[in-house]
Short mmCIF file of C-alpha atoms in Angstrom, two decimals:
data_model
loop_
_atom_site.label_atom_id
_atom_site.label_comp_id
_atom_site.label_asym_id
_atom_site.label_seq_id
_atom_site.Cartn_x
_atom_site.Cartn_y
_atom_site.Cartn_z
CA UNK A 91 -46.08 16.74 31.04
CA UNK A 92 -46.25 14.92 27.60
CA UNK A 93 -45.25 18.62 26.03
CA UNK A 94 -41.98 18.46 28.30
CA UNK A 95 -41.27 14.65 27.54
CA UNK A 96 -41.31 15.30 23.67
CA UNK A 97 -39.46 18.79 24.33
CA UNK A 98 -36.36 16.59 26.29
CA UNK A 99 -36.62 13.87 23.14
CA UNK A 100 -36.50 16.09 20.90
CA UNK A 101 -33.49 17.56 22.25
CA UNK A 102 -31.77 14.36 22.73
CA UNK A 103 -32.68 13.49 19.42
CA UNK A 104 -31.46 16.80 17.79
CA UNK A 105 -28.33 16.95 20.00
CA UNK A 106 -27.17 13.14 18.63
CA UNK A 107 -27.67 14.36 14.66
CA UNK A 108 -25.65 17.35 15.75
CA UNK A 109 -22.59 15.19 17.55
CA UNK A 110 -23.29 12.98 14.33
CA UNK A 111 -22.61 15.64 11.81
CA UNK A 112 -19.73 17.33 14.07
CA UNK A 113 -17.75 13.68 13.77
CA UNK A 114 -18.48 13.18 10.70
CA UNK A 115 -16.72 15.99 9.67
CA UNK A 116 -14.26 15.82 11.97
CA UNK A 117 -12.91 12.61 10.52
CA UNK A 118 -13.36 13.87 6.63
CA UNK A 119 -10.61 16.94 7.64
CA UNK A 120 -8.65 14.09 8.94
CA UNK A 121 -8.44 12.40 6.06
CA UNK A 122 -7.73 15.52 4.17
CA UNK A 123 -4.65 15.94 5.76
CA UNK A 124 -2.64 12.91 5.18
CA UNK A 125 0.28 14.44 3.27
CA UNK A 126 1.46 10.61 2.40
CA UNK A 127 0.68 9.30 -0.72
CA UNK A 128 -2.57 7.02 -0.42
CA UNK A 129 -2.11 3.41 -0.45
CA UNK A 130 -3.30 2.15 -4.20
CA UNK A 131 -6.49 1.25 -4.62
CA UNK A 132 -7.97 0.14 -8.11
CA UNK A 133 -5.49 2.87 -9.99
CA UNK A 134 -4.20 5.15 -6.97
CA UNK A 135 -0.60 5.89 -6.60
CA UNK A 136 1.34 3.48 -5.38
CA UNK A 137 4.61 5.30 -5.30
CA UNK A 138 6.56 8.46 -6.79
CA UNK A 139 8.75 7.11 -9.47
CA UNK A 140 11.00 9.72 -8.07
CA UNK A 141 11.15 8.20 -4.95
CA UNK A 142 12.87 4.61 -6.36
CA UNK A 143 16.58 5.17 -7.26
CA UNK A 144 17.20 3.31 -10.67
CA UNK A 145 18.15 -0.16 -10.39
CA UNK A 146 16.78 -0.41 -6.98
CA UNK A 147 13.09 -1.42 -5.66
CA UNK A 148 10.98 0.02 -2.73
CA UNK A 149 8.24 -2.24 -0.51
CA UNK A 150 4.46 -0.24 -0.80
CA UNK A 151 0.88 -1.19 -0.15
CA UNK A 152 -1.37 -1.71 -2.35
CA UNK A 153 -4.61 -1.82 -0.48
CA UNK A 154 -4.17 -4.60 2.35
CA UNK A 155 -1.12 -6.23 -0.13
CA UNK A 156 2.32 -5.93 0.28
CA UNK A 157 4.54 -5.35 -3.01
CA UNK A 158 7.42 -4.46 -4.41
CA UNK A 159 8.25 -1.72 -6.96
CA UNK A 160 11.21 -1.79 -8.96
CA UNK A 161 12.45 1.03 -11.42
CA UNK A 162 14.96 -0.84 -14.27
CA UNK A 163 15.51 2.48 -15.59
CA UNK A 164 14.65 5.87 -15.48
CA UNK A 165 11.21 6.41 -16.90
CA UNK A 166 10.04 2.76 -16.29
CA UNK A 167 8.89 1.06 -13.09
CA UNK A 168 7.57 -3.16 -12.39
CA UNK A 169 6.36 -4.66 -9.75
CA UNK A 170 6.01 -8.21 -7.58
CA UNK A 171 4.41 -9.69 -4.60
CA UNK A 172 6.39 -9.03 -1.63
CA UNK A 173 5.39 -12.88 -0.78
CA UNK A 174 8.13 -15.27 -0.73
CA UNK A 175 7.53 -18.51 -3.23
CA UNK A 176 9.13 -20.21 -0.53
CA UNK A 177 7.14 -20.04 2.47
CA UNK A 178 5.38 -17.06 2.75
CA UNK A 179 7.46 -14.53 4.43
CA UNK A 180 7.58 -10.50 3.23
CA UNK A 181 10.90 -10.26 1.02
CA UNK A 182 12.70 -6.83 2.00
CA UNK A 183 14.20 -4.90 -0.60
CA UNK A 184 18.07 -4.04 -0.40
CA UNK A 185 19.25 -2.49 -3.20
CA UNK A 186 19.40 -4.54 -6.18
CA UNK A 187 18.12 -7.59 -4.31
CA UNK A 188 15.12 -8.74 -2.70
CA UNK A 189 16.21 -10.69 0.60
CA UNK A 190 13.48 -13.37 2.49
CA UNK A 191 14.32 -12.87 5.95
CA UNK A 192 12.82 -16.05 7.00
CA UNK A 193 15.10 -18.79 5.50
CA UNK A 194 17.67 -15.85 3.03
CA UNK A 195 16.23 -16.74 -0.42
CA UNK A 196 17.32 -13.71 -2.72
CA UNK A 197 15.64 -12.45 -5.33
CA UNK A 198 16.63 -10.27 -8.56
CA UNK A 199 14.89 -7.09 -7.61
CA UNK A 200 14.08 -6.14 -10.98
CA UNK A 201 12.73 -9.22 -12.69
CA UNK A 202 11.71 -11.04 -9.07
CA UNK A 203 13.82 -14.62 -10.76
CA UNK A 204 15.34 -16.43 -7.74
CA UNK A 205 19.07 -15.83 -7.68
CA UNK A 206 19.61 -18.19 -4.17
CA UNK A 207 17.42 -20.45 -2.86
CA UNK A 208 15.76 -22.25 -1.04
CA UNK A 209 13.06 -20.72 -2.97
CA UNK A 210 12.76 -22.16 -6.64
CA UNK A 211 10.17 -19.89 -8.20
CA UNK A 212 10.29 -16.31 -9.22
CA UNK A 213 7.81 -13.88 -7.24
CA UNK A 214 4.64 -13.44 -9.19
CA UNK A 215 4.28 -10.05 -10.93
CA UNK A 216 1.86 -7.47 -10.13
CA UNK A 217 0.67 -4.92 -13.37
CA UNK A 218 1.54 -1.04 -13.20
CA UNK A 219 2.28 1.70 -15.06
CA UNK A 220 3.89 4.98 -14.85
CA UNK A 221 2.24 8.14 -15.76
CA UNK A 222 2.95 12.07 -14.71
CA UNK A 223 5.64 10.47 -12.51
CA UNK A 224 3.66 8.22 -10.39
CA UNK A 225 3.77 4.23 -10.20
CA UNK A 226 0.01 3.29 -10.89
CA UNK A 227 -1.54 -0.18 -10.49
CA UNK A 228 -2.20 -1.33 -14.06
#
């Protein structure tokens, strides 16, 4: 009887490593197929510089942080806190502008100065750089 108790644990046993494994790489091939670009983290893309018409700024992550990338001209890209100075609230970028839905301060969307209150700071700038086409965090 002992021989058949260690035969069914063993099973068990064997049959959880194998569901293990089978998950496991289950959710690798799901993360293999994201065709999106990843979310920056330390120096991962944070957007295709391609992707930002010039003059104009785009809202990305950046690991669990919201920001926004701007692209003053055509080979060069900055970037800012999507936080409003004013009260906290995620600024939305429209255009040329970056609009706080919350109580409609405006920002300049490629220097993040205040161009209409109520805020009264400009939005803190976040480091990146551009290379092979890609908006990097610096």
């Amino acid at each position: 009887m002992t021989a058949e108790q260690h035969t069914r644990r063993t099973v068990l046993v064997t049959g959880a490593a194998v569901a293990g494994v089978a998950a496991g790489t289950a959710a690798l091939a799901a993360c293999g197929t994201d065709d999106s670009p990843p979310a920056a983290a330390g120096n991962g893309s944070l957007v295709a510089l391609a992707d930002i018409p010039v003059g104009e700024a785009k809202a990305v992550k950046s690991g669990d942080q919201e920001i926004i990338v701007a692209r003053p001209t055509d080979a060069t890209a900055v970037a800012f806190s999507a936080v409003c100075t004013h009260q906290g609230c995620a600024v939305k970028a429209e255009g040329k502008d970056l609009t706080c839905p919350c109580h409609g301060s405006v920002f300049d969307a490629l220097t993040g100065q205040v161009r209409q209150g109520p805020a009264e700071t400009p939005l803190p700038a976040v480091a990146v750089k551009v290379e092979n086409g890609q908006v990097l965090s610096a």
